[in-house]
Each structure stands twice: as structure tokens, then as C-alpha cells.
């Protein structure tokens, strides 16, 4: 195949869970930095040597490596792929002892088509080569005192001044604070470089304390974000790119633009936080930032401001980056003849979010899992076609699935990023004393929204809850605001900064 390449992709599996396997913020930072260094283009290219080059057609994402080499009929392609996988896996394993990696490969004329039609389907079918951490050979070994996952291999001094038995992976994470913020290739290092603020706190307790006094300064939010319809968009680009060389060559620049949109949306959302202005330091700790995938921690009362700003900014930036390509794609799709060839017009990709609030001492690995579940609920509710958000307050409601439906971003923000009617009504609802809102919540749960409305009328707060009630003459209709009373009372707990 003239001009074709063999593409070999590597990725860290369940990267969010891996980064959060230790309880302390310092360990997360160290692992994130190490991942950034190990998967940096220059580091991987040195390891690959003459076996392959860094793939210039791929985008940029944390924990992902894409390499390529020319396909030649005389080559032992499978043998060369395996040798390449061996050296890259060995490099990644040395840097990240406890992580799980996989690799998948395919051949074709351009990466976008190979990814859409070979690499992604093979990954979904599990046709990948795995590289797993070594298992414990001695079952009675002392477990690691930091992660409680792997056997300890030695005893080291840790941040609190004690000496602890640590596994290889936690030993890698057991570094000084100076080392955890120095690497500009890590998500936090890049964000600090982009916005020029003082680094964030050393631990989650101090991060929660950056909230307002009314928040109690002991609650954190974990926010997981993922893009909507990016797979559909890139598959359409791959399909049409086989016939249109200009679309084919746009993938590399487009991937860079989308990665830049993610980072810019993160920087803008961080800078707009009231806590950022008040403390003039980083109040958001990014754990994962890559492609259209983001995971952060921040004070709970800043979560809605951050989430809505990020989703709005991301949508605006992606719309600008994809406008010309979408125009071209949709003209090609509309030009098809015959009923079977008719394809719907594509819109710009968006993003959805899952938000989970809990005490600062709550294990981050559980928060990450819950935020991922909320994110899945938000995407599923709208078929991955609209920006949306689902949330859970573990402190108030427990760890089970929330009792309210996800909301579309358009319910809470206008098209130009301003406050919607529902957002304005929520801000008014927050002025009802917290004790009264707690009583309204109990009444709504026990007797429904009309029971809560009757209570609100008796205590003089009916006007504040009216936008979240169905029309009195059509009780089967949704509230005019688009937000039910139960969901509104839930949102109001952490809404003051939004």
C-alpha cells in the first residue's frame, strides 16, 4: 500500500482510577507528573529509536502514546510491532509500576481512517495487547501502607514524618512537594503556566478551605467531563476524508485545536472562579486533562460556576475550531443521492459533566467512580447529543444514585453564556434560609412539590419556589423553568457562586 503506515497506539487503562489509588493529593500529583513525563513525545521517541516515530497525525491526551512507521511489503510487520510494544511497555512500566497499559495497532493510508475503522473497533472488541503490573509472588508480604493494593517493597520516610512500608508505585509517588508541581507537562503544571497563579494547596483539606465561609470550608467537588459526539464527528471525517484529501490532512491540526480548546476552557473556567480572584492562587486541581477528557477537584461552592463555565467555553471554542470542517462535511453528506445515502447534518461536538460533592476526607477513588457514573447518566439522558450535567451531594443525600434527572446545559446557561431564567430563579432560591430550604426538601420528598409549595406559602417563600412548580392548572406539565423543585433545592445547596 503506497504511502501507508503502521500505527501503534498505547494507552493507560482506567487512568483516573490509577491516579487516585492513593489518598493524598501529593501522591496524585506525583503520579500525574510521572505519567506526563513518561508519555511525552521526546521521551517516547528516544525509547522507540529506529523502530518508529511519534505519530504527527494524532492528537494530544494524557496517558496516550501514538507511534507509526512506514508499511513495507518485505517487513515483518507483526514482529516489528511486537518489538516496539516490548520497549515502550518496559519504559512505561519502569515509570509507572502500578498502572495497566494496552496497545493496539493497524495499517492504512492515514491515521484518522485507521483509528475509526481498525484501532477503535479492535479496542472495543478487546483485541489489544495488555501489559499488567506484576502480581505478588509472596502472598504473606506486608501490604503497602499508602495504597493498600500492592505488597510493600521497602520502608521510607513519608510526608507526615513517619516511616511507612510502600509498594513500588507509591514509592514513585512519595516525593517532595517541590517535585510535584515542577513539571509543566503535567495537567496542573500546564494550567499553572497558562494562568500564572500561585500553586494550589498541598492537601485536600487545604483545598476545601479555599471555599467561602458559608460553605463550611470542608467540602470538595469532583468534576468529570467528557466530550459528546466526538466519535461520530471523527468517523464522518474519516469516511469523507477517504474521498477528500483536504479533510484527510485536517485531522492533525483539528486534534491540536480540540486539545487546545479543552485547556483554554479549563483555564477560563478556573480564572472566573470567585475563589481564584479572592486568593490569587490555583483553586482547581486537575488530575486528568487530555483530548476532551477532564477530571478536577475544587472547593464545593465553586463547582457550579466552574462546570457551567467550562461546558459553555468548551462548546464555544469547539464550534469555532470545527466550523469550516463541519461546513465541508455537511456539504459532502448533503450531496449524496438516493434515500439510503441521505445522512443527517452534523453539529459541533459538545461536552457533558458529572459533579459529586463530599467531605474533603472522602476517598477520592470513590468520588472519581461516582463522578464517572454521573457523567454517564448525563450523556445517556440526552443521547450524547447535547451538553448536559448530572450531580450528587454525598454529604446530604448519600452515595446512591441521585433522585433527580440530569439537566441540559441550555436550562442553566443561555446560548451566549449568560444566566438563564432557571439560573436566576435558583439564585433567588438560595436567598431562602438554609434551614427553610431543608424543611422544603423534606416536605417535597414526603408529600411532593405541592406539599412543599404549601409550606413555602405559609412561611412566605412561595415566590422563590414558584418557578420550579408545574402550572397549577396543568399539574402533569413540567415546571416552566425546566427544573423540578426537588432538583432545584438540591442545586441550591452549592449554587451561591453560580
Coordinates of C-alpha atoms in Angstrom, one line a residue:
X1 CA 0.0 0.0 0.0
X2 CA 1.8 3.1 -1.2
X3 CA 2.3 5.8 1.4
X4 CA 0.7 3.8 4.1
X5 CA 1.8 3.5 7.7
X6 CA 1.5 1.0 10.6
X7 CA 0.1 2.9 13.6
X8 CA 0.7 1.6 17.1
X9 CA -1.2 3.2 19.9
X10 CA -0.5 2.8 23.7
X11 CA -2.8 3.9 26.5
X12 CA -3.1 3.7 30.3
X13 CA -6.2 1.7 31.2
X14 CA -8.6 3.3 33.8
X15 CA -6.2 6.2 34.2
X16 CA -8.4 8.1 36.5
X17 CA -8.7 5.2 38.9
X18 CA -5.0 4.6 38.8
X19 CA -4.1 8.2 39.5
X20 CA -6.4 8.3 42.5
X21 CA -5.4 5.0 44.1
X22 CA -3.6 6.9 46.9
X23 CA -5.5 9.0 49.4
X24 CA -3.2 12.1 49.5
X25 CA -3.1 14.9 47.0
X26 CA 0.7 14.7 46.8
X27 CA 0.6 11.2 45.6
X28 CA -1.9 12.1 42.8
X29 CA 0.3 15.0 41.7
X30 CA 3.4 12.9 41.6
X31 CA 1.7 10.1 39.6
X32 CA 0.2 12.7 37.2
X33 CA 3.7 14.3 36.7
X34 CA 5.3 10.9 36.1
X35 CA 2.6 10.0 33.6
X36 CA 3.2 13.2 31.7
X37 CA 7.0 12.7 31.6
X38 CA 6.8 9.1 30.6
X39 CA 4.3 9.7 27.7
X40 CA 6.0 13.0 26.5
X41 CA 6.9 12.8 22.8
X42 CA 10.6 13.3 23.3
X43 CA 10.8 10.5 26.0
X44 CA 8.8 8.0 23.9
X45 CA 10.8 8.8 20.7
X46 CA 14.1 8.1 22.5
X47 CA 12.7 4.8 23.6
X48 CA 11.3 3.8 20.2
X49 CA 14.6 4.6 18.5
X50 CA 14.6 3.5 14.8
X51 CA 11.5 1.3 15.3
X52 CA 9.0 4.1 15.0
X53 CA 8.4 7.8 15.2
X54 CA 5.8 9.8 17.2
X55 CA 2.7 9.9 15.1
X56 CA 2.2 13.6 13.9
X57 CA -1.4 12.8 12.8
X58 CA -2.6 12.0 16.3
X59 CA -3.9 14.5 19.0
X60 CA -2.6 15.1 22.5
X61 CA -4.1 13.3 25.5
X62 CA -2.7 12.4 29.0
X63 CA -1.6 8.8 29.2
X64 CA -1.8 8.1 25.4
X65 CA 1.1 7.5 23.0
X66 CA 0.7 7.1 19.3
X67 CA 3.6 5.9 17.1
X68 CA 3.9 5.0 13.4
X69 CA 6.4 3.5 10.9
X70 CA 6.2 3.1 7.1
X71 CA 4.5 -0.1 5.9
X72 CA 6.6 -2.1 3.5
X73 CA 5.7 -5.4 2.0
X74 CA 9.0 -7.0 2.9
X75 CA 8.8 -6.1 6.6
X76 CA 7.8 -8.5 9.3
X77 CA 5.2 -6.0 10.4
X78 CA 3.8 -8.1 13.4
X79 CA 7.4 -8.8 14.6
X80 CA 8.3 -5.1 14.4
X81 CA 5.1 -4.1 16.2
X82 CA 5.8 -6.6 19.0
X83 CA 9.4 -5.3 19.4
X84 CA 8.1 -1.7 19.6
X85 CA 5.4 -2.7 22.1
X86 CA 8.1 -4.5 24.2
X87 CA 10.3 -1.5 24.5
X88 CA 7.5 1.0 25.1
X89 CA 5.8 -1.2 27.7
X90 CA 9.1 -1.6 29.5
X91 CA 9.6 2.2 29.6
X92 CA 6.1 2.8 30.9
X93 CA 6.3 0.0 33.4
X94 CA 9.5 1.4 34.9
X95 CA 8.0 4.9 35.2
X96 CA 4.5 3.8 36.5
X97 CA 4.9 0.4 38.3
X98 CA 1.2 0.0 39.3
X99 CA -0.5 1.2 36.1
X100 CA -2.2 -1.1 33.5
X101 CA -1.5 -0.4 29.8
X102 CA -2.7 -1.7 26.5
X103 CA -1.6 -1.4 22.9
X104 CA -3.4 -1.8 19.6
X105 CA -2.2 -1.4 16.0
X106 CA -3.4 -1.2 12.5
X107 CA -2.3 -0.3 9.0
X108 CA -3.6 2.3 6.5
X109 CA -3.0 5.4 4.4
X110 CA -4.0 7.9 7.1
X111 CA -4.4 7.7 10.9
X112 CA -8.0 9.1 11.1
X113 CA -9.4 6.3 9.0
X114 CA -7.2 3.6 10.7
X115 CA -8.4 4.8 14.1
X116 CA -12.1 4.9 13.1
X117 CA -12.2 1.6 11.2
X118 CA -9.4 -0.5 12.8
X119 CA -8.0 0.7 16.1
X120 CA -11.2 1.8 17.8
X121 CA -13.2 -1.3 16.8
X122 CA -10.3 -3.6 17.9
X123 CA -10.2 -1.8 21.3
X124 CA -13.9 -2.3 21.8
X125 CA -13.6 -6.0 21.0
X126 CA -10.7 -6.4 23.4
X127 CA -8.2 -7.2 20.6
X128 CA -5.4 -5.4 22.3
X129 CA -2.1 -6.4 23.9
X130 CA -2.2 -5.8 27.7
X131 CA 0.7 -5.1 30.0
X132 CA -0.2 -5.7 33.6
X133 CA 1.6 -4.9 36.9
X134 CA 3.4 -7.9 38.3
X135 CA 1.5 -10.0 40.8
X136 CA 2.7 -10.6 44.3
X137 CA 4.9 -13.7 44.4
X138 CA 4.8 -14.0 48.2
X139 CA 1.2 -13.8 49.5
X140 CA 2.2 -13.1 53.1
X141 CA 4.2 -9.9 52.1
X142 CA 3.3 -6.7 54.1
X143 CA 0.8 -4.7 52.1
X144 CA 1.6 -1.1 51.1
X145 CA 0.5 1.3 53.8
X146 CA -0.3 4.0 51.4
X147 CA -2.5 2.4 48.7
X148 CA -3.2 -1.0 50.4
X149 CA -3.2 -2.5 46.9
X150 CA 0.3 -4.0 46.2
X151 CA 2.9 -5.6 48.5
X152 CA 5.4 -3.3 50.1
X153 CA 9.0 -3.5 48.8
X154 CA 10.7 -1.2 51.3
X155 CA 10.2 1.3 54.2
X156 CA 10.6 5.0 53.5
X157 CA 10.0 8.3 55.4
X158 CA 6.7 10.0 54.2
X159 CA 5.3 13.5 54.4
X160 CA 4.0 13.2 57.9
X161 CA 7.4 12.4 59.3
X162 CA 6.8 8.7 59.9
X163 CA 8.3 5.8 58.1
X164 CA 5.9 3.5 56.1
X165 CA 6.1 0.3 54.1
X166 CA 5.5 1.3 50.4
X167 CA 5.0 -0.6 47.2
X168 CA 6.9 0.4 44.1
X169 CA 4.2 2.6 42.7
X170 CA 3.7 4.5 46.0
X171 CA 7.5 4.9 46.3
X172 CA 7.4 6.7 43.0
X173 CA 4.6 8.9 44.4
X174 CA 6.5 9.6 47.6
X175 CA 8.3 12.8 46.6
X176 CA 8.6 16.3 47.9
X177 CA 6.0 19.0 47.2
X178 CA 8.6 20.8 45.1
X179 CA 8.8 17.9 42.7
X180 CA 5.1 17.5 42.4
X181 CA 4.5 21.0 40.9
X182 CA 7.6 21.5 38.9
X183 CA 6.7 19.6 35.7
X184 CA 5.0 21.8 33.1
X185 CA 4.0 18.7 31.1
X186 CA 1.6 17.6 33.8
X187 CA -2.1 18.8 33.9
X188 CA -1.5 21.0 36.9
X189 CA 1.8 22.3 35.7
X190 CA 0.3 23.3 32.3
X191 CA -2.6 25.1 34.0
X192 CA -0.2 27.0 36.3
X193 CA 1.8 28.0 33.2
X194 CA -1.3 29.1 31.3
X195 CA -2.8 31.3 34.0
X196 CA 0.2 32.3 36.0
X197 CA -1.1 31.8 39.6
X198 CA 0.5 30.6 42.8
X199 CA 0.3 26.8 43.1
X200 CA -2.6 25.2 44.9
X201 CA -2.6 23.7 48.4
X202 CA -0.7 20.7 49.5
X203 CA -3.7 18.6 50.5
X204 CA -7.5 18.2 50.0
X205 CA -8.3 19.8 53.4
X206 CA -6.5 23.0 52.5
X207 CA -8.1 22.9 49.0
X208 CA -11.6 22.8 50.6
X209 CA -10.7 25.6 52.9
X210 CA -10.4 27.9 49.8
X211 CA -14.2 28.0 49.6
X212 CA -16.3 30.7 51.2
X213 CA -17.1 30.8 54.9
X214 CA -20.7 29.9 54.2
X215 CA -19.6 26.6 52.6
X216 CA -18.1 25.3 55.9
X217 CA -14.8 25.1 54.0
X218 CA -14.6 21.3 54.4
X219 CA -16.4 20.1 51.2
X220 CA -14.9 19.3 47.9
X221 CA -16.4 18.7 44.4
X222 CA -15.0 16.2 41.9
X223 CA -16.0 17.1 38.3
X224 CA -15.6 14.7 35.4
X225 CA -16.1 16.0 31.9
X226 CA -16.2 14.1 28.6
X227 CA -17.0 15.2 25.0
X228 CA -20.2 14.4 23.2
X229 CA -20.4 13.0 19.7
X230 CA -16.6 13.2 19.1
X231 CA -16.7 9.6 17.8
X232 CA -19.4 10.4 15.3
X233 CA -17.6 13.5 14.2
X234 CA -14.3 11.8 13.6
X235 CA -15.8 8.8 12.0
X236 CA -17.6 11.1 9.5
X237 CA -14.3 12.9 9.0
X238 CA -12.6 9.6 8.3
X239 CA -15.3 8.4 5.9
X240 CA -15.3 11.6 3.9
X241 CA -11.6 12.0 4.1
X242 CA -11.1 8.9 2.0
X243 CA -12.6 10.9 -0.9
X244 CA -11.4 14.4 0.1
X245 CA -7.7 15.0 0.7
X246 CA -8.2 18.3 2.4
X247 CA -10.4 16.7 5.0
X248 CA -7.8 13.9 5.4
X249 CA -5.0 16.3 6.2
X250 CA -7.1 18.4 8.7
X251 CA -7.1 15.7 11.4
X252 CA -3.7 16.6 12.9
X253 CA -4.4 20.3 13.2
X254 CA -8.0 19.7 14.3
X255 CA -6.8 17.3 17.1
X256 CA -4.4 20.0 18.3
X257 CA -7.2 22.6 18.2
X258 CA -9.6 20.5 20.2
X259 CA -6.9 19.7 22.8
X260 CA -6.2 23.5 23.0
X261 CA -10.0 24.1 23.4
X262 CA -10.0 21.8 26.4
X263 CA -7.0 23.5 28.0
X264 CA -8.4 27.0 27.3
X265 CA -11.8 26.2 28.6
X266 CA -10.2 24.8 31.8
X267 CA -8.0 28.0 32.2
X268 CA -11.0 30.3 31.6
X269 CA -13.3 28.4 34.0
X270 CA -10.5 28.5 36.7
X271 CA -9.9 32.2 36.3
X272 CA -13.6 33.1 36.6
X273 CA -13.9 31.4 40.0
X274 CA -14.6 33.8 42.9
X275 CA -12.1 31.9 45.0
X276 CA -9.4 32.4 42.3
X277 CA -9.9 36.2 42.5
X278 CA -10.1 36.2 46.3
X279 CA -7.0 34.0 47.0
X280 CA -5.0 34.7 43.8
X281 CA -3.8 31.1 43.7
X282 CA -4.8 27.9 41.9
X283 CA -8.1 26.7 43.4
X284 CA -8.7 23.9 41.0
X285 CA -6.5 20.7 41.0
X286 CA -6.6 19.0 37.6
X287 CA -6.0 15.2 37.7
X288 CA -6.5 14.4 34.1
X289 CA -6.7 16.8 31.1
X290 CA -6.4 15.2 27.7
X291 CA -8.3 15.4 24.4
X292 CA -11.9 16.0 25.6
X293 CA -11.5 14.3 28.9
X294 CA -11.1 16.3 32.2
X295 CA -11.1 15.4 35.9
X296 CA -10.7 18.0 38.6
X297 CA -11.1 18.7 42.3
X298 CA -12.1 22.1 43.7
X299 CA -14.0 23.6 46.7
X300 CA -17.6 22.5 46.6
X301 CA -19.1 26.0 46.4
X302 CA -17.1 26.8 43.3
X303 CA -18.3 23.6 41.4
X304 CA -21.3 25.0 39.6
X305 CA -19.5 28.2 38.4
X306 CA -16.6 26.1 37.2
X307 CA -18.7 23.4 35.5
X308 CA -21.1 25.7 33.6
X309 CA -18.3 28.0 32.5
X310 CA -16.2 25.1 31.3
X311 CA -19.0 23.5 29.3
X312 CA -20.0 26.9 27.8
X313 CA -16.5 27.8 26.9
X314 CA -15.7 24.4 25.5
X315 CA -18.7 24.5 23.3
X316 CA -17.8 27.9 22.0
X317 CA -14.2 27.0 21.3
X318 CA -15.0 23.7 19.6
X319 CA -17.7 25.4 17.5
X320 CA -15.1 27.9 16.2
X321 CA -12.5 25.2 15.6
X322 CA -14.8 22.9 13.7
X323 CA -17.0 25.4 11.8
X324 CA -15.2 25.2 8.4
X325 CA -14.7 21.5 8.5
X326 CA -18.4 20.9 9.5
X327 CA -19.5 23.1 6.6
X328 CA -17.4 21.0 4.2
X329 CA -18.5 17.7 5.8
X330 CA -22.2 18.6 5.7
X331 CA -22.0 19.7 2.0
X332 CA -20.5 16.4 1.1
X333 CA -23.1 14.5 3.1
X334 CA -25.9 16.5 1.7
X335 CA -24.6 15.9 -1.9
X336 CA -25.3 12.2 -1.6
X337 CA -28.1 10.9 -3.9
X338 CA -30.7 8.2 -3.1
X339 CA -32.7 7.6 0.2
X340 CA -30.1 5.2 1.6
X341 CA -27.3 7.7 1.1
X342 CA -29.1 10.6 3.0
X343 CA -27.2 11.5 6.1
X344 CA -28.2 14.0 8.8
X345 CA -26.3 17.2 9.2
X346 CA -23.6 17.1 11.9
X347 CA -23.4 19.7 14.6
X348 CA -20.3 20.8 16.6
X349 CA -19.4 18.4 19.4
X350 CA -20.1 19.4 23.0
X351 CA -19.3 18.1 26.4
X352 CA -21.2 16.8 29.5
X353 CA -20.2 16.7 33.1
X354 CA -20.7 14.7 36.3
X355 CA -20.4 16.6 39.6
X356 CA -20.0 14.9 43.0
X357 CA -19.8 16.8 46.3
X358 CA -18.4 15.2 49.5
X359 CA -16.4 15.9 52.6
X360 CA -12.7 16.6 52.0
X361 CA -11.8 13.4 53.7
X362 CA -13.9 11.2 51.4
X363 CA -11.7 8.8 49.4
X364 CA -11.0 10.3 46.0
X365 CA -11.1 7.0 44.2
X366 CA -14.8 6.6 45.3
X367 CA -15.5 10.2 44.2
X368 CA -14.0 9.6 40.8
X369 CA -16.1 6.5 40.3
X370 CA -19.3 8.3 41.3
X371 CA -18.4 11.3 39.1
X372 CA -17.9 8.9 36.2
X373 CA -21.4 7.4 36.9
X374 CA -23.0 10.8 37.0
X375 CA -21.3 11.7 33.7
X376 CA -22.6 8.6 32.1
X377 CA -26.1 9.4 33.3
X378 CA -25.9 12.9 31.9
X379 CA -24.7 11.7 28.4
X380 CA -27.3 8.9 28.4
X381 CA -30.2 11.2 29.2
X382 CA -29.6 13.2 26.0
X383 CA -28.1 10.5 23.8
X384 CA -24.7 12.3 23.9
X385 CA -26.2 14.9 21.6
X386 CA -26.4 17.9 24.0
X387 CA -24.2 19.4 26.7
X388 CA -25.6 18.3 30.0
X389 CA -24.8 17.7 33.6
X390 CA -25.8 15.3 36.5
X391 CA -24.8 15.8 40.1
X392 CA -24.8 14.2 43.5
X393 CA -24.3 15.6 47.0
X394 CA -23.0 12.6 49.0
X395 CA -22.9 14.6 52.3
X396 CA -26.6 15.4 52.1
X397 CA -28.0 12.6 50.1
X398 CA -25.7 9.6 50.5
X399 CA -23.7 7.7 47.8
X400 CA -26.6 6.2 45.9
X401 CA -27.8 7.4 42.5
X402 CA -29.4 10.9 42.6
X403 CA -33.2 11.2 42.7
X404 CA -33.4 13.9 40.0
X405 CA -32.8 13.7 36.2
X406 CA -29.8 15.3 34.5
X407 CA -30.2 18.8 33.1
X408 CA -29.2 20.2 29.7
X409 CA -26.7 23.0 29.9
X410 CA -29.2 25.2 28.0
X411 CA -31.5 25.1 31.1
X412 CA -28.9 26.8 33.2
X413 CA -27.0 28.9 30.7
X414 CA -28.2 30.9 27.7
X415 CA -26.6 30.5 24.2
X416 CA -24.2 33.4 24.8
X417 CA -23.2 32.0 28.2
X418 CA -25.3 34.2 30.4
X419 CA -27.6 33.2 33.3
X420 CA -30.9 31.5 32.1
X421 CA -34.3 32.1 33.7
X422 CA -33.8 28.9 35.7
X423 CA -30.3 30.1 36.9
X424 CA -31.8 33.4 38.0
X425 CA -34.6 31.7 39.9
X426 CA -32.0 29.4 41.6
X427 CA -30.0 32.4 42.7
X428 CA -33.3 33.8 44.2
X429 CA -33.9 30.4 45.9
X430 CA -30.5 30.5 47.6
X431 CA -31.7 33.6 49.5
X432 CA -34.2 31.5 51.3
X433 CA -32.5 30.5 54.6
X434 CA -30.8 27.1 54.5
X435 CA -33.0 25.8 57.4
X436 CA -36.2 26.6 55.5
X437 CA -34.8 25.0 52.3
X438 CA -34.1 21.9 54.4
X439 CA -37.7 21.8 55.6
X440 CA -38.9 22.3 52.0
X441 CA -36.7 19.4 50.9
X442 CA -38.3 17.1 53.5
X443 CA -41.8 18.2 52.5
X444 CA -41.0 17.7 48.8
X445 CA -39.7 14.2 49.5
X446 CA -42.6 13.2 51.8
X447 CA -45.5 14.8 50.0
X448 CA -44.4 16.1 46.6
X449 CA -43.9 19.6 45.2
X450 CA -47.4 20.9 46.1
X451 CA -46.9 20.0 49.8
X452 CA -43.6 21.8 49.7
X453 CA -45.3 24.8 48.0
X454 CA -48.0 24.9 50.7
X455 CA -45.3 25.0 53.3
X456 CA -43.4 27.7 51.4
X457 CA -46.6 29.8 51.2
X458 CA -47.0 29.6 55.0
X459 CA -43.5 30.8 55.6
X460 CA -43.5 33.5 52.9
X461 CA -41.3 31.9 50.3
X462 CA -43.8 30.8 47.6
X463 CA -42.4 33.3 45.1
X464 CA -39.0 31.7 45.4
X465 CA -40.2 28.1 44.7
X466 CA -42.9 29.0 42.1
X467 CA -40.6 28.7 39.1
X468 CA -39.9 25.1 40.0
X469 CA -43.6 24.1 40.3
X470 CA -45.8 22.8 37.4
X471 CA -48.6 25.1 36.3
X472 CA -51.5 24.9 38.8
X473 CA -54.0 24.1 36.1
X474 CA -51.8 21.5 34.4
X475 CA -50.0 19.5 37.1
X476 CA -48.9 16.9 34.6
X477 CA -46.7 19.5 32.9
X478 CA -43.1 20.2 33.7
X479 CA -42.1 23.5 35.5
X480 CA -41.7 26.5 33.3
X481 CA -38.1 26.8 34.4
X482 CA -37.3 23.3 33.3
X483 CA -36.1 22.4 36.8
X484 CA -38.2 20.5 39.3
X485 CA -38.5 21.7 42.9
X486 CA -36.6 18.7 44.3
X487 CA -33.7 19.2 41.9
X488 CA -33.7 23.0 42.5
X489 CA -33.5 22.6 46.3
X490 CA -30.6 20.1 45.7
X491 CA -28.8 22.5 43.4
X492 CA -29.3 25.5 45.8
X493 CA -27.0 23.9 48.4
X494 CA -24.0 24.8 46.4
X495 CA -25.4 27.4 44.0
X496 CA -24.3 30.8 45.6
X497 CA -21.3 31.2 43.4
X498 CA -23.1 30.4 40.1

